[in-house]
Amino acid sequence: NEALEAARSYIQETFSASYLPDKPVLYSSKKSAQEAHEAIRPTNLNHKPEEVKSSLDPDQYKLYCLIWKRFIASQMKPAVYDTVSCDIETEKKVLFRATGAAIKFKGFLAVYEEKQDLNEEEASKTSGIDKLLPHLEEGQMLDLEQATCTQAFTKPKPRFTEASLVKELEKCGIASPSTFASILNKIQSREYTTKEKGTLKPTELGKIIAQMLEENFTSIMDIGFTAKMEDALEAIAEKDEPWKELIRTFWKDFFPLVEKAEKEATVPKILTDLDCPKCGHKIHKIWAKDKYFYGCSNYPDCDYTTPIEALSFRKEDYAEGFDWEQKCPECKEDMTIRYGKFGAFLGCSKYPDCKGIVNIPKKGEEILSHQDAPKCPAIGCEGKILPRKSRFGKTFYSCSTFPNCDVIVNQLDDLEKKYPNHERTAYKKKSGKGGF
């Protein structure tokens, strides 16, 4: 109650009474809320984000700013929009129509506006609020700056982001705030999904796992199953239901599914329209370990196999002028085209005895061969600074003698200012106890 009164006083003094509801705003709890404590809020509203910014690091400031603004906004009146439809007639009697919204009263938006994971067009579809239009008067003359004609197609639903996936789980009554983080961590650490421009993109492994579960465990892959199971477990925790009866009932239906899946569950081979270059039979798309590859349907009479990337590989998609015939920078043996998580690269033909690699730059990327690469600035190091890919696909530059030299930069221009008079230092992995 003290916090509510403090918030209402602050709103009235800072924004005026028009922003203040007649009564404190109270919110109903969600089913999965754990209500052993108050909601997260500022302990003192006089500690405004701008005033304490100098005492916080950037992440602390962003978090405090979010908590402080949301708390104030939660006790303010809602924003009011006017829906606007505007007909614009040209001198050639062609009629255009713009539909949108105009803010009539800012309300809580004066303090806090939630950011969207989606672009403007997708956000308007999901939020129900059209894009904001500028102020217009009836009869106003408008100047045509540009006219474009585009053909629109129905777009699929956008991929989930971490935030929108949590919202979907809440909507379906699945999981709770204490388990959202572990769910998001699990689907990414097990490589069922990867992050792509902020969205969660299912991997081939994720699709295969989902397909096998849906085919063999239909009852537990139903969204309602998880919600019902959580309700049943809560009833047991509150001692309203005996736990043995729940397990007995579940296991009676589940165990036969497990036995059947152990005998029958397989990842089917997918027949393609491609011809085997060795015998002419059609090629199968076959799953192995964590990815697909192509294999001849006439196996074992024909043993032709190839990575999927090899059949779709085109040198034209990579930087012009790249030396495809260069030798291994480590042992000077021939290099072969190999395929990894982030596309094609040149790998030593003597692998695994030699692990020399050369990244192949995409179109528009800088070509940097071993001969042209700058010398490592570390004192006593004979290595060259070569481009590499991080596990997220981002290009960085490091010494060719890594891990024996720790020189690493995001841009080549940073070498001199980051490593002046730098002694050659071997990279050492952190131990599990926090030391080196």
Coordinates of C-alpha atoms in Angstrom, one line a residue, residues 106-340:
K106 CA -0.6 9.2 -24.1
G107 CA -1.4 7.7 -20.7
F108 CA 1.3 5.3 -19.5
L109 CA 3.1 5.7 -22.8
A110 CA 4.5 9.0 -21.3
V111 CA 6.7 6.8 -19.1
Y112 CA 7.1 3.4 -20.8
E113 CA 6.5 2.0 -24.2
E114 CA 7.1 -1.7 -24.8
K115 CA 9.4 -2.5 -27.7
Q116 CA 8.4 -5.0 -30.4
D117 CA 10.3 -8.0 -31.6
L118 CA 8.5 -7.7 -34.9
N119 CA 8.7 -5.2 -37.7
E120 CA 6.0 -2.5 -37.9
E121 CA 3.8 -4.3 -40.3
E122 CA 3.8 -7.6 -38.3
A123 CA 3.4 -5.7 -35.0
S124 CA 0.3 -3.9 -36.3
K125 CA -1.3 -7.2 -37.2
T126 CA -0.7 -8.8 -33.8
S127 CA -1.4 -5.8 -31.6
G128 CA -4.6 -4.7 -33.4
I129 CA -3.2 -1.1 -33.5
D130 CA -2.5 0.2 -37.0
K131 CA 0.5 2.4 -37.6
L132 CA 0.4 6.0 -36.4
L133 CA -0.6 8.6 -39.0
P134 CA 0.6 12.2 -39.0
H135 CA -1.8 15.0 -38.2
L136 CA -4.1 15.7 -41.2
E137 CA -6.8 18.2 -41.9
E138 CA -9.8 17.7 -44.3
G139 CA -9.1 19.4 -47.6
Q140 CA -5.4 19.6 -46.9
M141 CA -3.2 19.6 -50.1
L142 CA -0.5 16.9 -50.0
D143 CA 2.7 16.7 -52.2
L144 CA 3.4 13.4 -53.8
E145 CA 7.0 12.5 -53.0
Q146 CA 7.1 8.9 -54.3
A147 CA 4.8 6.3 -55.7
T148 CA 5.6 2.6 -55.7
C149 CA 3.7 -0.5 -56.8
T150 CA 4.3 -3.7 -55.0
Q151 CA 2.7 -7.1 -55.1
A152 CA 1.8 -8.5 -51.7
F153 CA 1.7 -12.2 -50.7
T154 CA 0.4 -13.8 -47.6
K155 CA 3.3 -14.2 -45.2
P156 CA 3.7 -17.1 -42.8
K157 CA 3.6 -16.3 -39.1
P158 CA 6.8 -14.9 -37.8
R159 CA 9.2 -17.2 -36.0
F160 CA 9.2 -17.1 -32.2
T161 CA 11.7 -14.9 -30.3
E162 CA 12.6 -15.8 -26.8
A163 CA 10.1 -13.2 -25.5
S164 CA 7.2 -14.3 -27.8
L165 CA 7.8 -18.0 -27.0
V166 CA 7.5 -17.2 -23.3
K167 CA 4.2 -15.4 -24.0
E168 CA 2.9 -18.4 -26.0
L169 CA 3.8 -20.8 -23.2
E170 CA 1.9 -18.5 -20.7
K171 CA -1.1 -18.4 -23.1
C172 CA -1.2 -22.2 -23.3
G173 CA -0.8 -22.5 -19.5
I174 CA 2.5 -24.3 -19.8
A175 CA 5.5 -24.0 -17.4
S176 CA 6.0 -21.1 -15.0
P177 CA 8.4 -18.2 -14.6
S178 CA 10.8 -20.4 -12.7
T179 CA 11.1 -22.8 -15.7
F180 CA 11.0 -20.5 -18.7
A181 CA 14.8 -19.9 -18.6
S182 CA 15.6 -23.6 -18.5
I183 CA 13.3 -24.3 -21.4
L184 CA 14.9 -21.7 -23.6
N185 CA 18.4 -22.8 -22.6
K186 CA 17.6 -26.5 -23.3
I187 CA 16.2 -26.0 -26.8
Q188 CA 19.3 -24.0 -27.7
S189 CA 22.0 -26.0 -25.9
R190 CA 20.8 -29.2 -27.4
E191 CA 20.8 -27.5 -30.8
Y192 CA 17.0 -28.0 -31.4
T193 CA 17.0 -24.3 -32.4
T194 CA 19.5 -21.7 -33.3
K195 CA 19.2 -17.9 -33.0
E196 CA 19.0 -16.0 -36.3
K197 CA 18.5 -12.2 -36.2
G198 CA 16.9 -12.5 -32.7
T199 CA 14.5 -15.3 -33.7
L200 CA 14.5 -19.0 -32.8
K201 CA 15.0 -21.1 -36.0
P202 CA 14.4 -24.8 -35.7
T203 CA 17.4 -26.9 -36.8
E204 CA 17.1 -30.1 -38.8
L205 CA 17.7 -32.0 -35.5
G206 CA 14.9 -30.1 -33.9
K207 CA 12.5 -30.9 -36.7
I208 CA 13.4 -34.6 -36.6
I209 CA 12.9 -34.8 -32.8
A210 CA 9.6 -33.0 -33.1
Q211 CA 8.5 -35.3 -35.9
M212 CA 9.4 -38.5 -34.1
L213 CA 7.7 -37.4 -30.9
E214 CA 4.5 -36.3 -32.7
E215 CA 4.3 -39.6 -34.6
N216 CA 5.1 -41.9 -31.7
F217 CA 3.9 -40.0 -28.6
T218 CA 0.8 -38.2 -29.8
S219 CA -0.9 -38.1 -26.3
I220 CA 2.0 -36.3 -24.5
M221 CA 2.8 -34.0 -27.5
D222 CA -0.7 -32.5 -27.1
I223 CA -0.4 -29.0 -25.6
G224 CA -3.2 -29.7 -23.2
F225 CA -1.4 -32.7 -21.7
T226 CA 1.4 -30.5 -20.1
A227 CA -1.1 -28.0 -18.6
K228 CA -3.2 -30.9 -17.2
M229 CA -0.1 -32.6 -15.8
E230 CA 1.0 -29.4 -14.1
D231 CA -2.4 -29.0 -12.5
A232 CA -2.3 -32.6 -11.3
L233 CA 1.2 -32.2 -9.8
E234 CA 0.1 -29.0 -8.0
A235 CA -2.9 -30.9 -6.5
I236 CA -0.4 -33.5 -5.2
A237 CA 1.8 -30.8 -3.8
E238 CA -1.2 -29.4 -1.9
K239 CA -2.0 -33.0 -0.7
D240 CA -5.3 -33.1 -2.4
E241 CA -4.5 -36.1 -4.6
P242 CA -2.4 -39.3 -4.0
W243 CA 0.7 -39.3 -6.2
K244 CA 0.9 -43.0 -6.7
E245 CA -2.5 -43.1 -8.4
L246 CA -1.4 -40.4 -10.8
I247 CA 1.8 -42.2 -11.8
R248 CA -0.1 -45.5 -12.1
T249 CA -2.7 -44.0 -14.4
F250 CA -0.1 -42.2 -16.5
W251 CA 2.3 -45.2 -16.8
K252 CA -0.4 -47.6 -17.9
D253 CA -1.0 -45.6 -21.1
F254 CA 2.6 -44.4 -21.6
F255 CA 4.6 -47.6 -21.3
P256 CA 3.1 -49.3 -24.3
L257 CA 4.0 -46.2 -26.4
V258 CA 7.6 -46.5 -25.3
E259 CA 7.7 -50.2 -26.1
K260 CA 6.2 -49.6 -29.6
A261 CA 8.6 -46.7 -30.3
E262 CA 11.6 -48.7 -29.4
K263 CA 10.7 -51.3 -32.0
E264 CA 9.2 -49.1 -34.8
A265 CA 10.4 -45.5 -34.5
T266 CA 12.8 -44.6 -37.4
V267 CA 13.7 -41.5 -39.3
P268 CA 12.3 -42.2 -42.8
K269 CA 14.5 -41.8 -45.9
I270 CA 13.2 -39.2 -48.3
L271 CA 13.4 -40.0 -52.0
T272 CA 14.5 -37.1 -54.1
D273 CA 14.3 -36.3 -57.9
L274 CA 18.1 -36.2 -58.1
D275 CA 20.0 -38.8 -60.1
C276 CA 23.0 -40.6 -58.6
P277 CA 26.1 -39.5 -60.6
K278 CA 27.6 -43.0 -60.1
C279 CA 24.8 -45.4 -61.2
G280 CA 21.8 -43.2 -62.3
H281 CA 19.4 -44.4 -59.6
K282 CA 17.5 -41.8 -57.6
I283 CA 19.1 -40.3 -54.5
H284 CA 17.8 -40.7 -50.9
K285 CA 17.9 -37.9 -48.3
I286 CA 19.1 -39.8 -45.2
W287 CA 19.4 -38.7 -41.6
A288 CA 22.6 -39.6 -39.6
K289 CA 23.5 -38.4 -36.1
D290 CA 22.7 -34.7 -36.4
K291 CA 22.2 -33.9 -40.1
Y292 CA 21.0 -35.1 -43.4
F293 CA 23.2 -36.4 -46.2
Y294 CA 22.5 -37.8 -49.7
G295 CA 22.9 -41.5 -50.5
C296 CA 22.1 -43.7 -53.5
S297 CA 18.8 -45.6 -53.3
N298 CA 20.6 -48.5 -54.9
Y299 CA 22.7 -49.1 -51.7
P300 CA 24.5 -51.5 -51.1
D301 CA 25.1 -52.1 -54.8
C302 CA 26.0 -48.4 -55.1
D303 CA 27.8 -46.8 -52.2
Y304 CA 27.6 -43.2 -53.4
T305 CA 27.2 -40.6 -50.6
T306 CA 27.7 -36.9 -50.4
P307 CA 26.9 -34.0 -48.0
I308 CA 23.8 -32.1 -48.9
E309 CA 25.8 -28.9 -49.2
A310 CA 28.0 -30.4 -51.9
L311 CA 25.2 -30.8 -54.5
S312 CA 24.0 -27.2 -54.0
F313 CA 27.5 -25.7 -53.8
R314 CA 28.4 -23.0 -56.3
K315 CA 31.7 -21.1 -56.4
E316 CA 29.8 -18.2 -57.9
D317 CA 28.2 -17.6 -54.5
Y318 CA 31.6 -16.7 -53.0
A319 CA 34.1 -13.9 -53.5
E320 CA 35.6 -13.4 -56.9
G321 CA 39.4 -13.9 -57.1
F322 CA 39.5 -16.4 -54.2
D323 CA 42.4 -18.9 -54.7
W324 CA 40.6 -22.3 -54.7
E325 CA 43.9 -24.1 -55.5
Q326 CA 46.0 -22.7 -52.6
K327 CA 48.0 -25.0 -50.4
C328 CA 47.5 -25.7 -46.7
P329 CA 49.0 -22.9 -44.6
E330 CA 50.2 -25.4 -42.0
C331 CA 51.8 -28.2 -44.0
K332 CA 51.6 -27.0 -47.7
E333 CA 49.6 -30.1 -48.8
D334 CA 46.5 -29.8 -51.1
M335 CA 43.3 -28.4 -49.7
T336 CA 39.8 -29.8 -50.3
I337 CA 36.4 -28.2 -50.0
R338 CA 34.6 -29.1 -46.7
Y339 CA 31.4 -28.0 -45.2
G340 CA 30.7 -26.8 -41.7

